[in-house]
Short mmCIF file of N, CA and C in Angstrom, two decimals:
data_model
loop_
_atom_site.label_atom_id
_atom_site.label_comp_id
_atom_site.label_asym_id
_atom_site.label_seq_id
_atom_site.Cartn_x
_atom_site.Cartn_y
_atom_site.Cartn_z
N MET A 128 115.93 114.55 87.60
CA MET A 128 115.23 114.27 88.12
C MET A 128 115.40 112.63 88.51
N GLU A 129 114.27 112.49 89.22
CA GLU A 129 114.75 111.24 90.22
C GLU A 129 113.17 110.87 90.33
N LYS A 130 113.65 109.11 89.62
CA LYS A 130 112.61 108.44 89.45
C LYS A 130 112.28 107.49 90.37
N ILE A 131 110.72 107.27 89.83
CA ILE A 131 110.19 106.17 91.33
C ILE A 131 109.41 105.41 89.68
N THR A 132 109.56 104.12 89.87
CA THR A 132 108.51 103.41 89.79
C THR A 132 107.59 102.65 90.92
N GLY A 133 106.63 101.52 89.84
CA GLY A 133 105.89 100.65 90.49
C GLY A 133 105.11 101.35 91.55
N VAL A 134 104.69 100.04 92.39
CA VAL A 134 103.35 100.86 93.35
C VAL A 134 103.86 101.87 94.11
N GLN A 135 103.42 103.41 94.60
CA GLN A 135 104.14 103.50 95.90
C GLN A 135 102.73 104.37 96.55
N THR A 136 103.72 104.62 97.87
CA THR A 136 102.71 105.53 98.93
C THR A 136 103.23 106.74 98.50
N LEU A 137 102.63 107.76 98.64
CA LEU A 137 103.44 108.68 98.87
C LEU A 137 102.83 109.61 99.98
N GLU A 138 103.80 110.00 100.54
CA GLU A 138 103.88 110.50 102.29
C GLU A 138 102.37 112.00 102.08
N ARG A 139 101.66 112.02 103.12
CA ARG A 139 100.45 112.51 103.18
C ARG A 139 101.04 113.93 103.29
N GLU A 140 100.38 115.23 102.59
CA GLU A 140 100.91 116.55 102.58
C GLU A 140 102.70 116.51 102.66
N GLY A 141 102.91 115.78 101.60
CA GLY A 141 104.76 115.59 101.40
C GLY A 141 105.02 116.48 100.20
N SER A 142 106.23 116.65 100.00
CA SER A 142 106.33 117.66 98.70
C SER A 142 107.66 116.85 97.93
N TYR A 143 107.29 116.98 96.30
CA TYR A 143 108.24 116.66 95.38
C TYR A 143 108.16 117.22 94.63
N GLU A 144 109.91 118.01 94.35
CA GLU A 144 110.36 118.18 93.04
C GLU A 144 110.54 118.00 92.09
N GLN A 145 110.66 117.65 90.98
CA GLN A 145 111.84 117.25 89.61
C GLN A 145 111.32 115.86 89.74
N CYS A 146 110.33 115.30 90.49
CA CYS A 146 110.25 113.74 89.77
C CYS A 146 109.64 112.77 88.87
N ALA A 147 110.08 111.66 88.83
CA ALA A 147 109.54 111.53 87.70
C ALA A 147 108.67 110.01 88.06
N PHE A 148 107.36 109.64 88.31
CA PHE A 148 106.78 108.68 88.54
C PHE A 148 106.93 107.80 87.33
N ILE A 149 106.62 106.55 87.33
CA ILE A 149 106.36 105.73 86.27
C ILE A 149 105.90 104.67 86.43
N HIS A 150 104.82 104.20 85.72
CA HIS A 150 103.93 102.95 86.25
C HIS A 150 103.67 102.74 87.73
N CYS A 151 103.62 104.16 88.35
CA CYS A 151 102.58 103.62 89.56
C CYS A 151 101.93 103.55 89.51
N ASN A 152 101.12 103.18 90.79
CA ASN A 152 99.39 102.42 90.84
C ASN A 152 99.04 103.79 92.24
N PHE A 153 98.02 104.80 91.93
CA PHE A 153 98.24 105.68 92.87
C PHE A 153 96.07 105.35 92.55
N ASN A 154 95.76 104.33 92.15
CA ASN A 154 94.11 104.13 92.57
C ASN A 154 93.45 104.38 93.55
N SER A 155 92.55 105.23 93.96
CA SER A 155 91.63 105.84 95.06
C SER A 155 92.52 105.70 96.28
N ALA A 156 94.18 106.82 96.24
CA ALA A 156 95.31 107.05 96.74
C ALA A 156 94.60 108.28 97.25
N ASP A 157 95.12 108.77 98.71
CA ASP A 157 94.74 109.57 99.29
C ASP A 157 96.26 110.39 99.23
N LEU A 158 95.71 111.85 98.47
CA LEU A 158 97.16 112.55 98.00
C LEU A 158 96.64 113.50 98.77
N SER A 159 95.57 113.87 99.54
CA SER A 159 95.94 115.29 100.08
C SER A 159 96.59 116.15 100.89
N GLY A 160 96.90 117.55 100.27
CA GLY A 160 97.95 118.26 100.50
C GLY A 160 99.66 117.80 99.68
N VAL A 161 99.42 116.86 99.28
CA VAL A 161 100.61 117.03 99.14
C VAL A 161 101.33 118.15 97.74
N ARG A 162 102.44 118.73 97.90
CA ARG A 162 102.64 119.25 96.89
C ARG A 162 103.74 118.37 95.94
N MET A 163 103.32 119.15 94.23
CA MET A 163 104.14 118.21 93.51
C MET A 163 104.65 119.73 92.65
N ILE A 164 106.04 120.00 92.08
CA ILE A 164 106.02 120.80 91.50
C ILE A 164 107.97 120.59 90.25
N ASP A 165 107.19 120.61 89.00
CA ASP A 165 108.06 120.46 88.00
C ASP A 165 107.76 118.89 88.39
N CYS A 166 106.54 118.14 88.61
CA CYS A 166 106.75 116.68 88.23
C CYS A 166 105.74 116.04 87.41
N ARG A 167 106.30 114.47 86.51
CA ARG A 167 105.79 114.12 85.11
C ARG A 167 105.50 112.36 86.63
N PHE A 168 103.78 112.24 85.15
CA PHE A 168 103.42 111.00 85.63
C PHE A 168 103.34 110.56 84.55
N GLU A 169 104.20 109.42 84.41
CA GLU A 169 104.20 108.36 82.81
C GLU A 169 103.87 106.61 83.25
N GLY A 170 102.71 106.80 82.50
CA GLY A 170 101.54 105.44 82.37
C GLY A 170 101.07 104.72 83.83
N CYS A 171 100.62 106.30 84.66
CA CYS A 171 100.21 105.88 86.06
C CYS A 171 98.86 105.48 86.09
N ASP A 172 98.46 104.89 87.30
CA ASP A 172 96.90 105.19 87.13
C ASP A 172 96.73 105.44 88.53
N LEU A 173 95.88 107.07 88.29
CA LEU A 173 95.58 107.99 89.90
C LEU A 173 93.70 108.13 89.53
N SER A 174 93.37 106.69 88.81
CA SER A 174 91.90 106.86 88.95
C SER A 174 90.96 106.81 90.83
N LEU A 175 90.06 108.04 90.99
CA LEU A 175 89.90 108.41 92.18
C LEU A 175 90.85 108.70 92.94
N ALA A 176 91.80 109.47 92.62
CA ALA A 176 92.70 109.51 93.52
C ALA A 176 92.16 111.24 93.89
N LYS A 177 92.26 111.56 95.59
CA LYS A 177 92.15 112.53 96.42
C LYS A 177 92.81 113.70 96.47
N LEU A 178 92.81 114.49 95.81
CA LEU A 178 93.45 115.94 95.46
C LEU A 178 93.46 117.02 96.49
N LYS A 179 92.59 116.77 97.21
CA LYS A 179 92.46 118.09 98.58
C LYS A 179 93.74 118.87 99.38
N ASN A 180 93.30 120.11 98.91
CA ASN A 180 94.64 120.96 98.60
C ASN A 180 96.04 120.53 98.33
N SER A 181 96.16 119.97 97.49
CA SER A 181 97.14 119.50 96.49
C SER A 181 97.47 120.67 95.60
N SER A 182 98.82 120.56 95.69
CA SER A 182 99.48 122.05 94.96
C SER A 182 100.09 121.18 93.67
N LEU A 183 99.65 121.05 92.73
CA LEU A 183 100.00 121.08 91.61
C LEU A 183 100.70 121.77 91.12
N GLN A 184 101.91 122.25 90.35
CA GLN A 184 102.24 123.52 89.91
C GLN A 184 103.35 122.43 88.83
N LYS A 185 103.33 122.52 87.46
CA LYS A 185 104.26 122.24 86.19
C LYS A 185 104.30 120.59 86.28
N VAL A 186 103.03 119.91 86.78
CA VAL A 186 102.81 118.77 86.53
C VAL A 186 102.02 117.50 85.63
N LYS A 187 103.03 116.61 84.65
CA LYS A 187 102.34 116.65 83.20
C LYS A 187 101.74 115.14 83.32
N PHE A 188 101.11 114.74 82.58
CA PHE A 188 100.62 112.78 82.86
C PHE A 188 100.80 113.00 81.42
N VAL A 189 101.55 111.52 81.31
CA VAL A 189 101.95 111.08 80.32
C VAL A 189 101.25 109.63 80.11
N ASN A 190 100.10 109.48 79.11
CA ASN A 190 99.70 108.17 79.14
C ASN A 190 98.72 107.04 80.54
N CYS A 191 98.06 108.34 81.21
CA CYS A 191 97.68 107.89 82.32
C CYS A 191 96.34 108.00 82.71
N LYS A 192 95.62 107.12 83.79
CA LYS A 192 94.52 106.87 83.87
C LYS A 192 93.96 107.99 84.94
N LEU A 193 92.88 108.19 85.31
CA LEU A 193 92.71 109.73 85.88
C LEU A 193 91.47 109.75 85.60
N LEU A 194 90.28 108.59 85.82
CA LEU A 194 89.10 108.36 85.99
C LEU A 194 88.76 109.19 87.10
N GLY A 195 87.63 109.85 87.04
CA GLY A 195 86.78 110.59 88.18
C GLY A 195 87.77 111.11 89.42
N VAL A 196 88.89 111.95 88.84
CA VAL A 196 89.58 112.69 89.65
C VAL A 196 88.87 113.98 89.90
N LEU A 197 88.79 114.71 91.20
CA LEU A 197 88.29 115.46 91.11
C LEU A 197 89.62 116.66 91.57
N PHE A 198 90.09 117.60 90.19
CA PHE A 198 91.29 118.18 90.11
C PHE A 198 90.28 120.09 90.70
N SER A 199 89.45 119.67 90.86
CA SER A 199 89.07 121.16 92.03
C SER A 199 88.73 121.11 92.99
N ASP A 200 89.49 119.99 93.70
CA ASP A 200 89.33 120.19 95.06
C ASP A 200 91.10 120.51 95.39
N CYS A 201 92.38 120.66 94.09
CA CYS A 201 93.27 121.17 94.18
C CYS A 201 93.50 122.04 94.77
N ARG A 202 94.64 123.53 95.37
CA ARG A 202 94.99 124.53 95.42
C ARG A 202 94.68 124.94 94.57
N LYS A 203 94.43 126.13 94.37
CA LYS A 203 93.60 126.69 92.18
C LYS A 203 95.17 127.55 92.65
N PHE A 204 96.31 127.77 93.54
CA PHE A 204 96.97 129.22 93.41
C PHE A 204 98.49 128.35 92.40
N MET A 205 98.99 128.48 91.53
CA MET A 205 99.79 128.40 90.69
C MET A 205 99.30 127.00 89.79
N LEU A 206 98.18 126.83 90.03
CA LEU A 206 97.57 125.17 89.42
C LEU A 206 98.45 125.64 87.61
N ASP A 207 99.24 124.63 87.83
CA ASP A 207 99.72 123.96 85.87
C ASP A 207 99.94 122.90 85.80
N LEU A 208 98.75 122.35 84.94
CA LEU A 208 99.08 120.81 84.45
C LEU A 208 98.69 121.19 82.97
N ASP A 209 99.47 119.72 82.36
CA ASP A 209 99.40 119.42 80.67
C ASP A 209 99.42 118.21 81.05
N PHE A 210 98.75 117.13 80.07
CA PHE A 210 98.06 115.96 79.49
C PHE A 210 98.50 115.75 78.13
N ASP A 211 98.56 114.60 78.30
CA ASP A 211 99.35 113.61 76.98
C ASP A 211 98.64 112.13 76.83
N ARG A 212 97.51 112.29 75.62
CA ARG A 212 97.12 110.30 75.67
C ARG A 212 96.61 110.03 77.02
N CYS A 213 95.86 110.63 77.96
CA CYS A 213 95.08 110.24 79.23
C CYS A 213 94.16 109.95 79.07
N ILE A 214 93.74 109.32 80.24
CA ILE A 214 91.81 109.05 80.09
C ILE A 214 91.51 110.00 81.23
N LEU A 215 91.15 110.56 80.68
CA LEU A 215 89.61 111.02 82.26
C LEU A 215 88.67 110.82 82.06
N LYS A 216 87.53 110.29 81.88
CA LYS A 216 86.73 110.23 82.10
C LYS A 216 85.94 110.93 83.12
N LEU A 217 85.00 111.29 83.49
CA LEU A 217 84.26 112.08 85.20
C LEU A 217 84.86 112.15 85.38
N SER A 218 86.13 113.44 85.04
CA SER A 218 87.36 114.58 85.71
C SER A 218 86.57 115.38 85.78
N LEU A 219 86.67 116.32 87.02
CA LEU A 219 85.86 117.88 87.87
C LEU A 219 87.70 118.89 87.75
N PHE A 220 87.16 119.08 86.90
CA PHE A 220 87.81 120.68 86.11
C PHE A 220 86.72 122.51 86.83
N ALA A 221 85.83 121.82 87.76
CA ALA A 221 84.76 123.02 87.69
C ALA A 221 85.58 124.04 88.25
N GLY A 222 85.60 125.85 87.96
CA GLY A 222 85.40 126.41 88.73
C GLY A 222 87.70 126.90 88.65
N LEU A 223 88.11 126.18 87.39
CA LEU A 223 89.62 125.53 87.81
C LEU A 223 90.14 126.90 86.98
N LYS A 224 91.32 127.90 87.29
CA LYS A 224 91.98 128.45 86.06
C LYS A 224 92.75 127.51 85.41
N LEU A 225 92.69 127.26 83.73
CA LEU A 225 92.81 126.47 83.04
C LEU A 225 93.90 127.01 81.65
N LYS A 226 94.39 127.56 81.54
CA LYS A 226 94.79 128.46 80.69
C LYS A 226 95.47 128.24 80.41
N ASN A 227 96.05 127.97 78.85
CA ASN A 227 96.72 127.39 78.24
C ASN A 227 97.31 125.54 77.99
N THR A 228 96.26 124.90 79.26
CA THR A 228 96.54 124.26 79.27
C THR A 228 96.39 122.93 78.43
N ARG A 229 97.21 121.78 77.84
CA ARG A 229 97.30 121.03 76.89
C ARG A 229 96.54 119.96 77.45
N PHE A 230 95.17 119.76 76.22
CA PHE A 230 94.90 117.80 76.59
C PHE A 230 95.44 117.85 74.83
N ILE A 231 96.63 116.67 75.30
CA ILE A 231 97.15 116.20 73.96
C ILE A 231 96.19 114.82 73.55
N ASN A 232 94.91 114.20 72.87
CA ASN A 232 95.49 112.91 72.37
C ASN A 232 94.29 111.83 73.76
N CYS A 233 93.27 113.23 74.52
CA CYS A 233 93.34 113.02 76.09
C CYS A 233 91.49 111.80 75.36
N ASP A 234 91.33 111.18 76.16
CA ASP A 234 89.59 110.94 76.91
C ASP A 234 88.99 111.80 77.71
N LEU A 235 88.72 113.01 77.60
CA LEU A 235 87.62 113.50 78.41
C LEU A 235 86.35 113.50 78.30
N GLN A 236 85.43 112.19 77.79
CA GLN A 236 83.82 111.80 78.13
C GLN A 236 83.83 112.39 79.55
N GLU A 237 82.55 112.74 80.00
CA GLU A 237 82.17 113.14 80.43
C GLU A 237 82.60 114.19 81.75
N ALA A 238 83.47 114.37 81.44
CA ALA A 238 84.11 115.40 82.45
C ALA A 238 83.88 116.82 82.02
N ASP A 239 83.82 117.58 83.44
CA ASP A 239 83.11 119.32 83.29
C ASP A 239 84.09 120.15 83.84
N PHE A 240 83.96 121.15 83.36
CA PHE A 240 84.29 122.20 83.15
C PHE A 240 83.50 123.50 83.55
N SER A 241 82.78 123.24 84.17
CA SER A 241 81.50 124.22 84.58
C SER A 241 82.73 125.45 85.08
N GLU A 242 82.17 126.41 84.67
CA GLU A 242 82.94 127.91 85.03
C GLU A 242 84.97 127.85 84.94
N ALA A 243 84.72 127.50 84.46
CA ALA A 243 86.65 127.41 84.09
C ALA A 243 86.64 127.55 83.07
N ASP A 244 88.12 128.45 83.56
CA ASP A 244 89.30 129.39 82.58
C ASP A 244 90.04 128.29 81.77
N LEU A 245 89.13 128.77 80.17
CA LEU A 245 90.07 127.64 79.68
C LEU A 245 90.95 128.31 78.48
N SER A 246 90.79 129.46 78.29
CA SER A 246 91.50 130.75 77.61
C SER A 246 92.76 129.88 76.99
N GLY A 247 93.06 129.85 75.76
CA GLY A 247 94.57 129.21 75.06
C GLY A 247 94.30 127.97 75.40
N ALA A 248 93.49 127.17 76.21
CA ALA A 248 93.64 125.55 75.65
C ALA A 248 93.69 124.99 75.01
N LYS A 249 94.30 124.22 74.69
CA LYS A 249 94.60 123.15 73.47
C LYS A 249 94.09 122.06 74.01
N PHE A 250 92.71 120.72 72.64
CA PHE A 250 91.90 119.56 73.15
C PHE A 250 92.38 118.45 71.55
N ASP A 251 93.62 119.45 71.10
CA ASP A 251 94.08 118.27 70.04
C ASP A 251 93.99 117.18 70.13
N GLY A 252 92.92 116.70 69.19
CA GLY A 252 92.94 115.11 69.50
C GLY A 252 92.11 114.11 69.87
N SER A 253 91.39 115.24 71.19
CA SER A 253 90.96 114.62 72.46
C SER A 253 89.22 114.58 71.73
N ASP A 254 88.70 113.68 73.22
CA ASP A 254 87.25 112.94 72.81
C ASP A 254 86.81 113.49 74.05
N LEU A 255 85.32 114.73 73.55
CA LEU A 255 84.92 115.76 74.67
C LEU A 255 83.26 114.87 74.92
N LEU A 256 82.71 113.79 74.18
CA LEU A 256 81.66 113.40 74.01
C LEU A 256 81.19 113.55 75.74
N GLN A 257 80.26 115.07 75.68
CA GLN A 257 79.48 114.60 76.64
C GLN A 257 79.95 115.27 77.53
N THR A 258 80.98 115.45 77.34
CA THR A 258 81.76 116.85 78.38
C THR A 258 81.20 117.97 78.53
N ILE A 259 80.81 118.50 79.68
CA ILE A 259 80.16 119.94 80.04
C ILE A 259 80.54 121.00 79.61
N PHE A 260 80.54 122.03 79.65
CA PHE A 260 81.10 123.41 79.17
C PHE A 260 79.90 124.40 79.61
N PHE A 261 80.04 124.70 80.98
CA PHE A 261 78.97 125.94 80.93
C PHE A 261 79.61 127.09 81.89
N HIS A 262 78.94 127.97 81.29
CA HIS A 262 79.65 129.40 82.02
C HIS A 262 81.12 129.06 81.74
N SER A 263 82.28 128.62 81.26
CA SER A 263 83.03 128.30 80.98
C SER A 263 84.08 129.25 79.84
N ASN A 264 85.05 129.91 79.94
CA ASN A 264 85.44 130.61 79.34
C ASN A 264 86.72 129.99 78.04
N LEU A 265 86.35 129.98 77.31
CA LEU A 265 86.89 129.33 76.00
C LEU A 265 87.90 130.42 74.77
N GLU A 266 87.94 130.96 75.44
CA GLU A 266 88.25 132.07 74.41
C GLU A 266 89.70 132.24 74.00
N THR A 267 89.72 132.28 72.44
CA THR A 267 91.10 131.53 71.81
C THR A 267 91.15 129.78 72.26
N ALA A 268 90.66 129.44 72.70
CA ALA A 268 90.67 127.82 72.72
C ALA A 268 91.09 127.30 71.32
N ASP A 269 91.61 125.89 71.23
CA ASP A 269 92.00 125.18 69.77
C ASP A 269 90.96 123.68 70.17
N PHE A 270 89.78 123.40 69.63
CA PHE A 270 88.56 123.00 69.00
C PHE A 270 89.26 122.61 67.42
N ARG A 271 90.28 122.36 66.72
CA ARG A 271 90.08 121.92 65.87
C ARG A 271 89.80 120.51 65.47
N SER A 272 91.10 119.97 66.03
CA SER A 272 91.25 118.57 65.87
C SER A 272 90.31 117.67 67.08
N ALA A 273 89.76 118.49 67.18
CA ALA A 273 88.78 118.08 69.21
C ALA A 273 87.64 116.62 68.03
N LEU A 274 86.83 115.72 69.71
CA LEU A 274 85.65 115.18 68.79
C LEU A 274 85.00 115.07 69.61
N ASN A 275 83.71 115.34 69.25
CA ASN A 275 82.43 114.80 69.75
C ASN A 275 82.33 116.05 70.90
N TYR A 276 82.44 117.36 70.16
CA TYR A 276 81.74 118.21 71.81
C TYR A 276 80.77 118.66 71.33
N SER A 277 80.23 119.12 71.87
CA SER A 277 78.87 120.07 72.37
C SER A 277 79.06 121.48 73.14
N ILE A 278 79.13 122.46 72.76
CA ILE A 278 79.46 123.83 73.57
C ILE A 278 77.98 124.46 73.31
N ASN A 279 77.00 125.32 73.74
CA ASN A 279 76.54 125.79 73.65
C ASN A 279 77.22 127.02 73.46
N PRO A 280 77.11 128.37 73.06
CA PRO A 280 77.93 129.31 72.44
C PRO A 280 76.66 130.77 73.45
N GLU A 281 76.18 130.02 73.61
CA GLU A 281 75.38 131.64 74.14
C GLU A 281 75.36 131.00 75.97
N THR A 282 76.08 130.20 76.55
CA THR A 282 76.15 129.93 77.67
C THR A 282 78.18 129.84 78.27
N ASN A 283 78.22 130.47 77.16
CA ASN A 283 80.31 129.83 77.45
C ASN A 283 81.06 131.59 76.37
N ARG A 284 81.95 131.80 77.00
CA ARG A 284 82.77 132.51 76.45
C ARG A 284 83.42 132.22 74.76
N LEU A 285 83.75 132.37 73.74
CA LEU A 285 84.17 131.89 72.72
C LEU A 285 84.96 132.59 71.67
N ARG A 286 85.29 133.89 71.92
CA ARG A 286 85.38 134.83 71.45
C ARG A 286 86.99 134.19 71.17
N LYS A 287 87.13 134.12 69.64
CA LYS A 287 88.14 133.96 69.13
C LYS A 287 88.77 132.35 69.19
N ALA A 288 87.78 131.70 69.26
CA ALA A 288 88.18 130.41 69.56
C ALA A 288 88.40 129.57 68.34
N ARG A 289 89.10 128.24 68.07
CA ARG A 289 89.10 127.63 66.74
C ARG A 289 88.54 126.54 67.15
N PHE A 290 87.68 126.15 65.68
CA PHE A 290 87.26 125.10 65.24
C PHE A 290 87.55 124.74 64.04
N SER A 291 86.85 123.50 63.33
CA SER A 291 87.49 123.40 61.98
C SER A 291 86.25 123.11 61.79
N ILE A 292 85.69 122.79 60.29
CA ILE A 292 84.80 123.20 59.82
C ILE A 292 83.65 122.08 59.80
N PRO A 293 84.13 120.61 59.97
CA PRO A 293 83.35 119.54 60.09
C PRO A 293 82.94 119.71 61.94
N GLY A 294 83.45 120.26 62.83
CA GLY A 294 83.57 120.21 63.75
C GLY A 294 82.79 120.61 64.58
N VAL A 295 82.26 122.05 64.02
CA VAL A 295 81.51 123.13 63.70
C VAL A 295 79.70 123.31 64.06
N THR A 296 79.70 121.99 64.15
CA THR A 296 78.28 120.82 64.33
C THR A 296 78.07 121.06 65.65
N GLY A 297 79.08 120.80 66.47
CA GLY A 297 79.22 120.81 67.56
C GLY A 297 78.58 122.06 68.21
N LEU A 298 78.74 123.14 68.02
CA LEU A 298 78.51 124.46 68.56
C LEU A 298 77.03 124.71 68.22
N LEU A 299 76.08 123.84 67.71
CA LEU A 299 74.25 123.78 67.05
C LEU A 299 73.67 122.68 68.07
N ASP A 300 74.20 121.97 68.40
CA ASP A 300 73.83 121.21 68.84
C ASP A 300 72.70 121.34 69.88
N THR A 301 72.73 122.57 71.17
CA THR A 301 71.05 123.32 72.23
C THR A 301 70.49 123.76 71.15
N TYR A 302 70.46 123.78 69.31
CA TYR A 302 69.27 124.67 68.52
C TYR A 302 68.75 123.47 68.39
N GLY A 303 69.11 121.60 68.49
CA GLY A 303 67.21 120.80 68.06
C GLY A 303 68.26 120.97 66.43
N ILE A 304 69.21 121.32 65.59
CA ILE A 304 69.56 121.76 64.13
C ILE A 304 69.80 120.34 63.56
N GLU A 305 69.11 119.90 62.39
CA GLU A 305 70.04 118.67 61.65
C GLU A 305 70.81 119.31 60.53
N ILE A 306 71.45 118.17 60.19
CA ILE A 306 73.12 119.42 59.63
C ILE A 306 72.83 118.32 58.84
N GLU A 307 72.50 117.78 57.25
CA GLU A 307 72.99 116.20 56.86
C GLU A 307 74.55 116.74 55.86
#
């Protein structure tokens, strides 16, 4: 795997396979049309990066800052993402097929998963404060160690989704029930 470090400029509409981007700054970068296959980002800042028509296949983000990234602008075909200890506040995942995607110890505050297919997704240790789930497929998703989520069971598919006993109160927020 080729390692790329430091501040980098990626070739617009370029193709990258089996690359590891380490401590790179892509803040506000235009990565439109970029094709990435089996790549890894470690300790990178991709906040507000533009991903219009980008292809992300088997792309893993570890300890990255991805504030306000519009993942919904990516090509949907073969989209495969994995996140570990990332800051994804205000990011948009609306309408994406993210089956079995892992969000491990991530900050997903105010992210938007409207109409996303998150079946089988894992949200281990992730903070979902004010995250939007609307008409989302959350079947078999794992929220057992997720924090601060509020999910309306009437507007989302939850069959066989997994929750912990203390966290299940996040399914009742819509009803204005006070639990003591």
